[in-house]
Each structure stands twice: as structure tokens, then as C-alpha cells.
């Protein structure tokens, strides 16, 4: 299994990572190595085997639908950033005006 | 002053007024100040809050005498937390530049419970960034060194926690184990490392790596300490939906210990193998029956792990956008980027069935292996790592080789079962050796029982490395 430069760029875009040209070529090789290695799983017979996504055996854990417990104060919730406006987080612009 | 090495001896000294909590903090901070520049165990030392808490502890002991220890089971014990555990008001980096100056607004349940039980926080320990690594070399703040030989890695990813306990910069330390990140560094540093059952200890407030695998445990200098801490950290908190107040298995009078043949084939260092077989003999001479067991899908564990884990990593690290806290995604180090890329790839359109779904199915086969084995035996004994600690830089340039270092630990995480890594001597070159005990889900107290039995049988004394 070999990843191409195009694959690496596509995945980087999905993951919102900007890679340098040297990272792109390093990852091309390293990710290909790892993906080739893990492809050995194709030899395991998994017909009729249920997939495991978690091991607790629990399903749908609920709590009472009530106002309870403590929550963070506005001040605490905003304490991680200086980019605040009227007690809101300031986010980068994602919609551009049509010209 | 000689620092007591266990929780029981520390609390005994406090009860008998031989020592004050403030003096314990003095002693640990003196060691941290003199040794940390060479070991790089601590990323943050919380001196001021440690003294504040120590004065409270001394006051409690003054006022309530011995009764204080009944109400506060970890009273006066100094602890360092892996820098993945959120600590309110104390910087928490996850070993990454993304969170270089992040100060959490709340504490993890684990931390909260230890605080309420009387623990004294000394600081935050170095780790592979986001817990990605088996050597400590992926920390964005420089590698931690192995106290037994500064040219060697301490293991990872809970590298600073393991090394700080081994060099007695703290009484005990917390860690996270997603693919071996407690058991393997404990093994490389010659201390006790405990990984609980997935779902026994809350993950709330601990920076998430791979959410179906992460388990919160600790490093101590003896098994009794590991048990005392687990008694405080276990159980539902209403904040982590995977945690349940389980009915724990208790030890039988007649125990059987399984030796899985697949853990001893190919590539295992001779000294490691001989040491584990010797430990098995110790159990046998204590009247425990040794039984051969087979875990045939062990050889696929690494492949399953390096699909599921990066997939979950890529999802968990998606939240770091630099908007609400932390720096932007440019600040991710190389290994974090590699795992995000790998995880995003195996989850992306067209590859999900071939990789992720397949891995989840083989995960079921690995779990079935353990279930079959635990019909025949109570616990399993196995090596923790194919080799003792390796040299700094030895595997750094080849990620696949580094990933293979997890080969004997990841299956336990995939099955969600508990594990206890115990020290059991040294190589000819003076590096620590050890073994792990694995048990069925919620068999923690059987693990502790057998661990203590081993310690008694070999007249175990904690090893503190003086540098």
C-alpha cells in the first residue's frame, strides 16, 4: 500500500493541518510504511465477527434531565483566551462576502 | 532527613510526629531542584500550592491525630501528575506547545479525588506530547532521561511520572495508559505501574488520546500503594459515562497463573525472557499453579492498535483550534501530526471498511482470546516490553520501529483489562527488568494480591536511584 503526495495533501486538508514540503515527503513514506504494515489484518478471517467499539458493555448511560451540579462561570470559561468580545469567543471569519 | 518511600511508612512517620508534611515538601522540592535539570521529569513545579496544602495537612494531623488518616486516606502523600491531567490553576501542557500556556479552569476527577483524600500536589510531569510515544522523546519540551542511565529513555508516554518516582522526586505519580504508557515506563524505570480496567476510573478532565482505550492509573514504589490510591480514584463520578461501580473479583484461595506462549516468541531479549520465567517460578514456589495459555491473535494487536488509536486521536485532536484556549494547529509537533494524518486517512471515505471496521472486528477476536484464557486461569504473566530501556535516539527516526515497542502491552488496552507492572531485578548492564500481570476486567484486587505475594516472596524493597 503506497500513499501518493496527492493522498497526503488531501488528508492534511481534511485534518486542517498545513504541512511543509519536507513533511509532505516524509509522511508520504512513513504513512505508507505504517499502512502497509497494518494491512496484514486482511489475512484474519472476520466473517460474522461483530466489531468492538468499546469494552464496557454499557449502552446509553443517562442522567436525570434536571438542572444539577456546578458549571463553569463565564469568567472561567473564557479564561483560556484573550480574544473575547462582549463575553463571547471571537472566531475567525468563515464566510466571505460575495464580490 | 530520610524520605519514607511508601504511603504506609510516610503516614506512620506523620502520625508519630517524626516528620511534618511541610518538611516532606521541603525534601522533595530540594531533590527536584537539584536533579530535575538533568532528568527533565517536571514541566511545572507547584511549590506555593504544595506548601499551602502541606500546612493544611499538618493542621489536620495536629487537630484530629490518627483519625485524620481514616477520613483522608492519602493524607500527606506527595504526588506529581502526568501533564495530561487538568489541575485547576496549575498549567497543563499535555507535553505539547499547543497548550504551552494553558491554565485549566477545573481539575480532573482523578485529581479532585486525590486532593480531597489529602494528597499534596508537587507539580506536573513531562510526557510524550498528547501521550504519543514509547520513549518520552516526543515531548515538545525535551526528552526525560532514565534515572538508571541518563543515556537511555525512561519509556513513555508517562515518562516524567515514572522517572520521578524512580528517582524519588515524588512519593507517587499519576499516569495514563492507552497502549502501555504506564506499564512500559514503569518497567524501564524499575517502579510499580498500575493500569486499571477501562471504565474503573473516570477519564473526566484528562486530555483525551484514544477514548476507547485511555485508562487512568499510577506509579508507586510498592503494590500496597497502588491499591490504596486505586481505592480513592475508582468509581462513578457522573461525568464519564463509561465508568461503572463494578463488582470486583476477589482472590480465590487457589490461583492459577497463565503463561501465554505468544508473548515469548521472536525478538524477546534473553535477559527479559529469563527474568519473567524466573518470576513465574517464584509464584510457583508460592503454591500458584502455572498453566500454558494461548492468545493466538496477539500478533495482530499492533496493527489493530495503530488503526483504532490514530483514528480516535485524529478525532480527539480535532478540537484544538486555538480559539477557546491554546495555540493554533501549526503548533502540533511531528508525531501528533503523523497520528492525525494516519487516523484521518483510515477513517476517510473509501478506507473505513478496509481499515477501521476490520480493526474493530479483529479487536473482538483479541478480546475472545483473553476470555478463553481467563476460563482456564485467574491471571496472566508476561513481559512488558521485548527489551529493557533503549538508548535515546535509537528509534527516533523510524516511527514503525517505535510503534513496535508497544507489542506486548497494547492487547491489554484493546481488551480493556487491568494490568500491573512489577520490577524484578536488573540487567547485567544495570537497567531495570520486570514483568506484568494481566487479569479479566475488574480483577484489580486479584492483581494486587498476587503482586503483594510476589513482593513478600522475594523480600522486595523499593529501589531509589541516586544520581
PDB file of C-alpha atoms in Angstrom, chain B residues 256-264 290-296 298 369-370 372-382:
ATOM      1  CA  UNK B 256      -3.774 -20.239  38.520  1.00  0.00           C
ATOM      2  CA  UNK B 257      -1.349 -18.119  36.551  1.00  0.00           C
ATOM      3  CA  UNK B 258      -1.287 -18.338  32.773  1.00  0.00           C
ATOM      4  CA  UNK B 259       1.843 -18.133  30.636  1.00  0.00           C
ATOM      5  CA  UNK B 260       0.851 -17.039  27.128  1.00  0.00           C
ATOM      6  CA  UNK B 261       3.229 -18.672  24.647  1.00  0.00           C
ATOM      7  CA  UNK B 262       2.697 -15.884  22.096  1.00  0.00           C
ATOM      8  CA  UNK B 263       4.372 -13.376  24.426  1.00  0.00           C
ATOM      9  CA  UNK B 264       7.655 -15.275  24.368  1.00  0.00           C
ATOM     10  CA  UNK B 290       1.352 -22.271  36.243  1.00  0.00           C
ATOM     11  CA  UNK B 291      -0.714 -23.049  33.162  1.00  0.00           C
ATOM     12  CA  UNK B 292       0.184 -22.567  29.498  1.00  0.00           C
ATOM     13  CA  UNK B 293      -2.369 -20.466  27.654  1.00  0.00           C
ATOM     14  CA  UNK B 294      -2.672 -19.298  24.087  1.00  0.00           C
ATOM     15  CA  UNK B 295      -3.615 -15.841  22.807  1.00  0.00           C
ATOM     16  CA  UNK B 296      -3.370 -16.538  19.075  1.00  0.00           C
ATOM     17  CA  UNK B 298      -1.599 -11.295  19.826  1.00  0.00           C
ATOM     18  CA  UNK B 369      -8.651 -14.838  23.129  1.00  0.00           C
ATOM     19  CA  UNK B 370      -8.462 -13.309  26.598  1.00  0.00           C
ATOM     20  CA  UNK B 372     -10.917 -18.114  26.578  1.00  0.00           C
ATOM     21  CA  UNK B 373      -7.662 -17.839  28.519  1.00  0.00           C
ATOM     22  CA  UNK B 374      -9.372 -16.481  31.633  1.00  0.00           C
ATOM     23  CA  UNK B 375     -11.638 -19.532  31.691  1.00  0.00           C
ATOM     24  CA  UNK B 376      -8.502 -21.547  32.437  1.00  0.00           C
ATOM     25  CA  UNK B 377      -6.529 -19.132  34.623  1.00  0.00           C
ATOM     26  CA  UNK B 378      -7.083 -16.249  37.057  1.00  0.00           C
ATOM     27  CA  UNK B 379      -4.268 -14.042  35.784  1.00  0.00           C
ATOM     28  CA  UNK B 380      -1.620 -13.971  33.083  1.00  0.00           C
ATOM     29  CA  UNK B 381       2.083 -13.223  33.494  1.00  0.00           C
ATOM     30  CA  UNK B 382       4.034 -11.728  30.590  1.00  0.00           C
TER      31      UNK B 382
END
